[in-house]
Amino acid sequence: MKGAKEEVPSPNPYYGPSGPNEHRPGDVQTMSEQDVLYEVDNGVATVTINRPAKYNALNTVVVGTLREMMKQAEEDDSVRVVILTGTGEKAFAAGADIAEFKDKDSKTVRPLAENGHEFCKYMESMSKPV
């Protein structure tokens, strides 16, 4: 039905330091699938970071899920444009969730930061406007 909203389930991949489903021993990553919302309405995909209590800070799992949502929008021929937004009144996104870096050394933190940078590069390279 044209113009109808399509609810799409949010995948919940774990993006560890080396990519999907790879993590270091002791890493604990959890996320409600509701931390990232995805909706398509009339050719517009809306991807919403939904962590207002954390000012929509981006942890590894959220970044991985955002990447999957952007890929889904990129591959969906009905999507013409993507909107990336955040819930709450105080921040669109605070940036990296530094709580994830607590008690980790630089060898562990660097790949986490690079994962965020790679997501931004991916988003910039998309064929659809974001």
PDB file of C-alpha atoms in Angstrom:
ATOM      1  CA  MET A   1       0.000   0.000   0.000  1.00  0.00           C
ATOM      2  CA  LYS A   2       1.601   3.260  -1.125  1.00  0.00           C
ATOM      3  CA  GLY A   3       2.459   5.688   1.663  1.00  0.00           C
ATOM      4  CA  ALA A   4       1.861   3.149   4.427  1.00  0.00           C
ATOM      5  CA  LYS A   5       4.410   2.901   7.206  1.00  0.00           C
ATOM      6  CA  GLU A   6       6.403  -0.292   7.191  1.00  0.00           C
ATOM      7  CA  GLU A   7       7.720  -1.501  10.538  1.00  0.00           C
ATOM      8  CA  VAL A   8      11.000  -3.329  10.050  1.00  0.00           C
ATOM      9  CA  PRO A   9      12.504  -5.393  12.854  1.00  0.00           C
ATOM     10  CA  SER A  10      15.812  -4.061  14.100  1.00  0.00           C
ATOM     11  CA  PRO A  11      18.700  -6.509  13.740  1.00  0.00           C
ATOM     12  CA  ASN A  12      20.915  -6.679  16.774  1.00  0.00           C
ATOM     13  CA  PRO A  13      24.403  -7.608  15.576  1.00  0.00           C
ATOM     14  CA  TYR A  14      27.412  -7.376  17.864  1.00  0.00           C
ATOM     15  CA  TYR A  15      30.222  -5.421  16.282  1.00  0.00           C
ATOM     16  CA  GLY A  16      33.354  -6.148  18.218  1.00  0.00           C
ATOM     17  CA  PRO A  17      36.848  -4.781  17.709  1.00  0.00           C
ATOM     18  CA  SER A  18      37.416  -6.989  14.652  1.00  0.00           C
ATOM     19  CA  GLY A  19      33.976  -6.796  13.087  1.00  0.00           C
ATOM     20  CA  PRO A  20      30.643  -8.526  13.382  1.00  0.00           C
ATOM     21  CA  ASN A  21      30.286 -11.152  16.079  1.00  0.00           C
ATOM     22  CA  GLU A  22      33.883 -10.898  17.211  1.00  0.00           C
ATOM     23  CA  HIS A  23      34.730  -9.784  20.707  1.00  0.00           C
ATOM     24  CA  ARG A  24      37.436 -10.057  23.281  1.00  0.00           C
ATOM     25  CA  PRO A  25      37.049 -12.232  26.378  1.00  0.00           C
ATOM     26  CA  GLY A  26      35.369 -10.293  29.147  1.00  0.00           C
ATOM     27  CA  ASP A  27      33.529  -7.932  26.798  1.00  0.00           C
ATOM     28  CA  VAL A  28      29.903  -7.671  27.746  1.00  0.00           C
ATOM     29  CA  GLN A  29      27.649  -5.988  25.226  1.00  0.00           C
ATOM     30  CA  THR A  30      23.920  -5.864  25.573  1.00  0.00           C
ATOM     31  CA  MET A  31      21.348  -3.765  23.806  1.00  0.00           C
ATOM     32  CA  SER A  32      17.634  -3.677  23.629  1.00  0.00           C
ATOM     33  CA  GLU A  33      16.578  -3.807  19.998  1.00  0.00           C
ATOM     34  CA  GLN A  34      14.711  -0.639  20.821  1.00  0.00           C
ATOM     35  CA  ASP A  35      18.008   1.270  21.189  1.00  0.00           C
ATOM     36  CA  VAL A  36      17.878   1.774  17.415  1.00  0.00           C
ATOM     37  CA  LEU A  37      14.551   2.201  15.661  1.00  0.00           C
ATOM     38  CA  TYR A  38      13.933   1.817  11.935  1.00  0.00           C
ATOM     39  CA  GLU A  39      10.888   2.854   9.960  1.00  0.00           C
ATOM     40  CA  VAL A  40      10.110   3.390   6.283  1.00  0.00           C
ATOM     41  CA  ASP A  41       7.332   5.769   5.293  1.00  0.00           C
ATOM     42  CA  ASN A  42       6.662   6.937   1.747  1.00  0.00           C
ATOM     43  CA  GLY A  43      10.246   6.449   0.547  1.00  0.00           C
ATOM     44  CA  VAL A  44      11.848   7.907   3.679  1.00  0.00           C
ATOM     45  CA  ALA A  45      13.778   5.606   6.014  1.00  0.00           C
ATOM     46  CA  THR A  46      14.077   7.026   9.517  1.00  0.00           C
ATOM     47  CA  VAL A  47      16.812   5.559  11.704  1.00  0.00           C
ATOM     48  CA  THR A  48      16.492   6.719  15.309  1.00  0.00           C
ATOM     49  CA  ILE A  49      19.053   6.324  18.071  1.00  0.00           C
ATOM     50  CA  ASN A  50      16.861   5.664  21.102  1.00  0.00           C
ATOM     51  CA  ARG A  51      19.083   6.018  24.176  1.00  0.00           C
ATOM     52  CA  PRO A  52      17.951   9.366  25.607  1.00  0.00           C
ATOM     53  CA  ALA A  53      19.097   8.544  29.150  1.00  0.00           C
ATOM     54  CA  LYS A  54      22.646   8.219  27.728  1.00  0.00           C
ATOM     55  CA  TYR A  55      22.187  11.224  25.408  1.00  0.00           C
ATOM     56  CA  ASN A  56      22.143   8.712  22.538  1.00  0.00           C
ATOM     57  CA  ALA A  57      25.801   7.841  23.103  1.00  0.00           C
ATOM     58  CA  LEU A  58      27.135   5.361  20.571  1.00  0.00           C
ATOM     59  CA  ASN A  59      28.485   2.087  21.879  1.00  0.00           C
ATOM     60  CA  THR A  60      29.810  -0.711  19.696  1.00  0.00           C
ATOM     61  CA  VAL A  61      26.481  -2.512  19.480  1.00  0.00           C
ATOM     62  CA  VAL A  62      24.587   0.653  18.528  1.00  0.00           C
ATOM     63  CA  VAL A  63      27.153   1.491  15.839  1.00  0.00           C
ATOM     64  CA  GLY A  64      26.860  -2.037  14.440  1.00  0.00           C
ATOM     65  CA  THR A  65      23.090  -1.830  14.412  1.00  0.00           C
ATOM     66  CA  LEU A  66      23.189   1.607  12.776  1.00  0.00           C
ATOM     67  CA  ARG A  67      25.445   0.196  10.065  1.00  0.00           C
ATOM     68  CA  GLU A  68      22.974  -2.639   9.450  1.00  0.00           C
ATOM     69  CA  MET A  69      20.053  -0.192   9.315  1.00  0.00           C
ATOM     70  CA  MET A  70      21.899   2.023   6.819  1.00  0.00           C
ATOM     71  CA  LYS A  71      22.757  -1.021   4.707  1.00  0.00           C
ATOM     72  CA  GLN A  72      19.117  -2.093   4.797  1.00  0.00           C
ATOM     73  CA  ALA A  73      18.023   1.374   3.650  1.00  0.00           C
ATOM     74  CA  GLU A  74      20.706   1.419   0.935  1.00  0.00           C
ATOM     75  CA  GLU A  75      19.502  -1.914  -0.460  1.00  0.00           C
ATOM     76  CA  ASP A  76      15.783  -1.077  -0.278  1.00  0.00           C
ATOM     77  CA  ASP A  77      14.693   0.248  -3.674  1.00  0.00           C
ATOM     78  CA  SER A  78      11.632   1.896  -2.111  1.00  0.00           C
ATOM     79  CA  VAL A  79      13.865   4.126   0.059  1.00  0.00           C
ATOM     80  CA  ARG A  80      14.901   7.420  -1.568  1.00  0.00           C
ATOM     81  CA  VAL A  81      16.370   9.205   1.458  1.00  0.00           C
ATOM     82  CA  VAL A  82      17.509   8.323   4.986  1.00  0.00           C
ATOM     83  CA  ILE A  83      17.019  10.443   8.094  1.00  0.00           C
ATOM     84  CA  LEU A  84      19.310   9.751  11.060  1.00  0.00           C
ATOM     85  CA  THR A  85      17.929  11.199  14.270  1.00  0.00           C
ATOM     86  CA  GLY A  86      17.922  10.710  18.030  1.00  0.00           C
ATOM     87  CA  THR A  87      15.304  10.720  20.751  1.00  0.00           C
ATOM     88  CA  GLY A  88      15.223  13.059  23.719  1.00  0.00           C
ATOM     89  CA  GLU A  89      15.406  16.792  24.103  1.00  0.00           C
ATOM     90  CA  LYS A  90      19.033  17.312  25.105  1.00  0.00           C
ATOM     91  CA  ALA A  91      21.157  15.703  22.395  1.00  0.00           C
ATOM     92  CA  PHE A  92      21.017  14.194  18.924  1.00  0.00           C
ATOM     93  CA  ALA A  93      23.996  12.010  19.868  1.00  0.00           C
ATOM     94  CA  ALA A  94      26.666  12.562  22.486  1.00  0.00           C
ATOM     95  CA  GLY A  95      29.288  10.728  20.446  1.00  0.00           C
ATOM     96  CA  ALA A  96      31.121   7.663  21.713  1.00  0.00           C
ATOM     97  CA  ASP A  97      29.829   6.000  24.851  1.00  0.00           C
ATOM     98  CA  ILE A  98      33.022   6.386  26.876  1.00  0.00           C
ATOM     99  CA  ALA A  99      31.677   4.012  29.538  1.00  0.00           C
ATOM    100  CA  GLU A 100      32.520   1.284  27.024  1.00  0.00           C
ATOM    101  CA  PHE A 101      36.196   2.280  27.216  1.00  0.00           C
ATOM    102  CA  LYS A 102      36.395   1.989  31.008  1.00  0.00           C
ATOM    103  CA  ASP A 103      39.136  -0.349  32.177  1.00  0.00           C
ATOM    104  CA  LYS A 104      40.360  -1.035  28.625  1.00  0.00           C
ATOM    105  CA  ASP A 105      43.823  -0.416  27.273  1.00  0.00           C
ATOM    106  CA  SER A 106      44.683   1.505  24.111  1.00  0.00           C
ATOM    107  CA  LYS A 107      45.031  -1.700  22.062  1.00  0.00           C
ATOM    108  CA  THR A 108      41.390  -2.464  22.818  1.00  0.00           C
ATOM    109  CA  VAL A 109      40.035   1.082  22.553  1.00  0.00           C
ATOM    110  CA  ARG A 110      41.616   1.940  19.195  1.00  0.00           C
ATOM    111  CA  PRO A 111      39.617  -0.666  17.190  1.00  0.00           C
ATOM    112  CA  LEU A 112      36.424   0.442  18.943  1.00  0.00           C
ATOM    113  CA  ALA A 113      37.052   4.030  17.865  1.00  0.00           C
ATOM    114  CA  GLU A 114      37.986   2.920  14.343  1.00  0.00           C
ATOM    115  CA  ASN A 115      34.688   1.030  14.116  1.00  0.00           C
ATOM    116  CA  GLY A 116      32.843   4.328  14.686  1.00  0.00           C
ATOM    117  CA  HIS A 117      34.960   6.069  12.058  1.00  0.00           C
ATOM    118  CA  GLU A 118      34.299   3.283   9.555  1.00  0.00           C
ATOM    119  CA  PHE A 119      30.561   3.658  10.140  1.00  0.00           C
ATOM    120  CA  CYS A 120      30.778   7.389   9.390  1.00  0.00           C
ATOM    121  CA  LYS A 121      32.754   6.683   6.199  1.00  0.00           C
ATOM    122  CA  TYR A 122      30.160   4.097   5.172  1.00  0.00           C
ATOM    123  CA  MET A 123      27.327   6.550   5.737  1.00  0.00           C
ATOM    124  CA  GLU A 124      29.125   9.247   3.719  1.00  0.00           C
ATOM    125  CA  SER A 125      29.637   6.829   0.825  1.00  0.00           C
ATOM    126  CA  MET A 126      25.987   5.813   0.555  1.00  0.00           C
ATOM    127  CA  SER A 127      24.287   6.448  -2.774  1.00  0.00           C
ATOM    128  CA  LYS A 128      21.202   7.852  -1.023  1.00  0.00           C
ATOM    129  CA  PRO A 129      21.199  11.153   0.846  1.00  0.00           C
ATOM    130  CA  VAL A 130      21.407  10.889   4.640  1.00  0.00           C
TER     131      VAL A 130
END
